[in-house]
């Protein structure tokens, strides 16, 4: 299985701090995506990074991809209470997306 | 103007019953999916349809039967419900599913199924 594994499982920080979440996977991928899930809601796509890219930015989000280590990281800078959610990485291989188990982020005011 | 909608949002039912969950997308996407999210938040693909044709069918019991009357709808019918079927079921859609595609997926709000 090329299921992504996020680390840490849970992260608690103060508003204004940066939050870093990591994702590791097992097989070759075409792209890797990060999604956010607020409590009781569906997943929302945040950012996609292709296998030939190493870093990508979108607003306060920064994603890196190291295909040699089969890992990715998501950095959220200057976090806000509204960033409180679960964050999932999803790897795109041959067929469809395979989701990891997620990192639960709690940002306290 | 919800992009991906599901009904019902909550479903509580007894073991052995048959139930359906409906999903509709108005994004004009060709591909739709059903996912199951368990109590530990693990999200697992169940089915994928592309233009009304079944593309992916993971190891899901045949009590689960997806039906796609047109490419904007993908309904999930579950026969003989079991306790282990309790979970949140998400419908999603994307533009395409071909290898190499950047298939950003758009998720519905989820249906929380509780089997008593």
Short mmCIF file of N, CA and C in Angstrom, two decimals, chain A residues 5-59:
data_model
loop_
_atom_site.label_atom_id
_atom_site.label_comp_id
_atom_site.label_asym_id
_atom_site.label_seq_id
_atom_site.Cartn_x
_atom_site.Cartn_y
_atom_site.Cartn_z
N UNK A 5 1.41 8.32 5.72
CA UNK A 5 1.35 8.31 7.18
C UNK A 5 1.77 9.67 7.66
N UNK A 6 0.87 10.36 8.35
CA UNK A 6 1.19 11.69 8.84
C UNK A 6 1.82 11.61 10.23
N UNK A 7 2.62 12.59 10.48
CA UNK A 7 3.29 12.69 11.77
C UNK A 7 3.44 14.17 12.11
N UNK A 8 3.10 14.63 13.29
CA UNK A 8 2.56 13.83 14.41
C UNK A 8 1.08 13.52 14.21
N UNK A 9 0.53 12.68 15.06
CA UNK A 9 -0.90 12.39 15.01
C UNK A 9 -1.69 13.59 15.50
N UNK A 10 -1.14 14.33 16.46
CA UNK A 10 -1.81 15.50 16.99
C UNK A 10 -0.78 16.55 17.33
N UNK A 11 -1.16 17.82 17.15
CA UNK A 11 -0.25 18.93 17.36
C UNK A 11 -1.04 20.08 17.96
N UNK A 12 -0.52 20.62 19.07
CA UNK A 12 -1.19 21.72 19.74
C UNK A 12 -0.24 22.90 19.84
N UNK A 13 -0.65 24.04 19.29
CA UNK A 13 0.22 25.23 19.29
C UNK A 13 -0.59 26.46 19.64
N UNK A 14 0.13 27.58 19.83
CA UNK A 14 -0.52 28.86 20.09
C UNK A 14 -0.67 29.63 18.79
N UNK A 15 -1.66 30.49 18.75
CA UNK A 15 -1.83 31.37 17.58
C UNK A 15 -0.53 32.13 17.32
N UNK A 16 -0.20 32.27 16.05
CA UNK A 16 1.00 32.99 15.68
C UNK A 16 2.20 32.08 15.46
N UNK A 17 2.18 30.90 16.05
CA UNK A 17 3.27 29.94 15.86
C UNK A 17 3.13 29.25 14.51
N UNK A 18 4.20 28.61 14.09
CA UNK A 18 4.16 27.81 12.87
C UNK A 18 3.83 26.36 13.21
N UNK A 19 3.16 25.70 12.29
CA UNK A 19 2.81 24.29 12.48
C UNK A 19 3.42 23.50 11.33
N UNK A 20 4.11 22.43 11.65
CA UNK A 20 4.70 21.57 10.63
C UNK A 20 4.18 20.16 10.79
N UNK A 21 3.68 19.63 9.68
CA UNK A 21 3.18 18.25 9.65
C UNK A 21 3.93 17.50 8.57
N UNK A 22 4.22 16.25 8.84
CA UNK A 22 4.97 15.43 7.91
C UNK A 22 4.15 14.26 7.39
N UNK A 23 4.52 13.82 6.20
CA UNK A 23 3.81 12.71 5.58
C UNK A 23 4.85 11.80 4.94
N UNK A 24 4.76 10.51 5.19
CA UNK A 24 5.64 9.56 4.52
C UNK A 24 4.78 8.56 3.75
N UNK A 25 5.30 8.08 2.63
CA UNK A 25 4.57 7.13 1.82
C UNK A 25 5.52 6.04 1.34
N UNK A 26 4.96 5.04 0.65
CA UNK A 26 5.77 3.85 0.40
C UNK A 26 6.17 3.61 -1.05
N UNK A 27 5.32 4.02 -2.00
CA UNK A 27 5.63 3.69 -3.40
C UNK A 27 5.73 4.95 -4.24
N UNK A 28 6.03 4.77 -5.51
CA UNK A 28 6.16 5.92 -6.42
C UNK A 28 4.84 6.65 -6.54
N UNK A 29 4.93 7.95 -6.68
CA UNK A 29 3.72 8.75 -6.78
C UNK A 29 3.79 9.65 -8.00
N UNK A 30 2.62 10.10 -8.42
CA UNK A 30 2.51 11.07 -9.49
C UNK A 30 2.42 12.48 -8.90
N UNK A 31 1.66 12.60 -7.85
CA UNK A 31 1.61 13.86 -7.12
C UNK A 31 1.19 13.58 -5.69
N UNK A 32 1.34 14.58 -4.85
CA UNK A 32 0.94 14.47 -3.45
C UNK A 32 0.10 15.69 -3.13
N UNK A 33 -1.01 15.46 -2.44
CA UNK A 33 -1.93 16.54 -2.14
C UNK A 33 -2.15 16.62 -0.63
N UNK A 34 -2.44 17.81 -0.16
CA UNK A 34 -2.82 18.01 1.24
C UNK A 34 -4.25 18.52 1.29
N UNK A 35 -4.99 17.96 2.25
CA UNK A 35 -6.39 18.34 2.45
C UNK A 35 -6.59 18.71 3.92
N UNK A 36 -7.58 19.56 4.16
CA UNK A 36 -7.98 19.92 5.51
C UNK A 36 -9.39 19.45 5.76
N UNK A 37 -9.65 18.99 6.98
CA UNK A 37 -10.99 18.59 7.36
C UNK A 37 -11.35 19.26 8.68
N UNK A 38 -12.31 20.17 8.62
CA UNK A 38 -12.82 20.74 9.86
C UNK A 38 -13.79 19.74 10.48
N UNK A 39 -13.94 19.82 11.78
CA UNK A 39 -14.77 18.88 12.50
C UNK A 39 -16.18 18.79 11.92
N UNK A 40 -16.60 17.59 11.59
CA UNK A 40 -17.94 17.39 11.08
C UNK A 40 -18.15 17.81 9.64
N UNK A 41 -17.07 18.07 8.93
CA UNK A 41 -17.20 18.53 7.54
C UNK A 41 -16.44 17.63 6.59
N UNK A 42 -16.62 17.89 5.30
CA UNK A 42 -15.87 17.15 4.29
C UNK A 42 -14.46 17.69 4.14
N UNK A 43 -13.64 16.99 3.39
CA UNK A 43 -12.26 17.42 3.17
C UNK A 43 -12.22 18.53 2.14
N UNK A 44 -11.27 19.44 2.33
CA UNK A 44 -11.09 20.55 1.41
C UNK A 44 -9.65 20.52 0.90
N UNK A 45 -9.50 20.58 -0.40
CA UNK A 45 -8.17 20.54 -1.00
C UNK A 45 -7.40 21.82 -0.67
N UNK A 46 -6.13 21.66 -0.25
CA UNK A 46 -5.29 22.81 0.07
C UNK A 46 -4.26 23.09 -1.00
N UNK A 47 -3.49 22.07 -1.35
CA UNK A 47 -2.36 22.29 -2.24
C UNK A 47 -1.92 20.96 -2.83
N UNK A 48 -1.40 21.02 -4.05
CA UNK A 48 -0.91 19.84 -4.75
C UNK A 48 0.53 20.08 -5.17
N UNK A 49 1.37 19.08 -5.00
CA UNK A 49 2.75 19.17 -5.47
C UNK A 49 3.03 17.96 -6.33
N UNK A 50 3.57 18.20 -7.52
CA UNK A 50 3.85 17.11 -8.45
C UNK A 50 5.17 16.43 -8.07
N UNK A 51 5.36 15.25 -8.59
CA UNK A 51 6.54 14.46 -8.20
C UNK A 51 7.85 15.11 -8.66
N UNK A 52 7.78 15.98 -9.67
CA UNK A 52 9.00 16.63 -10.14
C UNK A 52 9.21 18.00 -9.50
N UNK A 53 8.40 18.34 -8.54
CA UNK A 53 8.55 19.60 -7.80
C UNK A 53 9.10 19.32 -6.42
N UNK A 54 9.80 20.30 -5.87
CA UNK A 54 10.40 20.11 -4.55
C UNK A 54 9.75 20.97 -3.49
N UNK A 55 9.19 22.10 -3.92
CA UNK A 55 8.59 23.02 -2.95
C UNK A 55 7.49 23.80 -3.64
N UNK A 56 6.46 24.11 -2.86
CA UNK A 56 5.36 24.89 -3.40
C UNK A 56 4.77 25.75 -2.29
N UNK A 57 4.31 26.95 -2.67
CA UNK A 57 3.75 27.87 -1.69
C UNK A 57 2.34 28.24 -2.11
N UNK A 58 1.50 28.46 -1.09
CA UNK A 58 0.17 29.00 -1.34
C UNK A 58 -0.25 29.75 -0.10
N UNK A 59 -0.19 31.07 -0.17
CA UNK A 59 -0.53 31.88 1.01
C UNK A 59 0.38 31.55 2.18
#
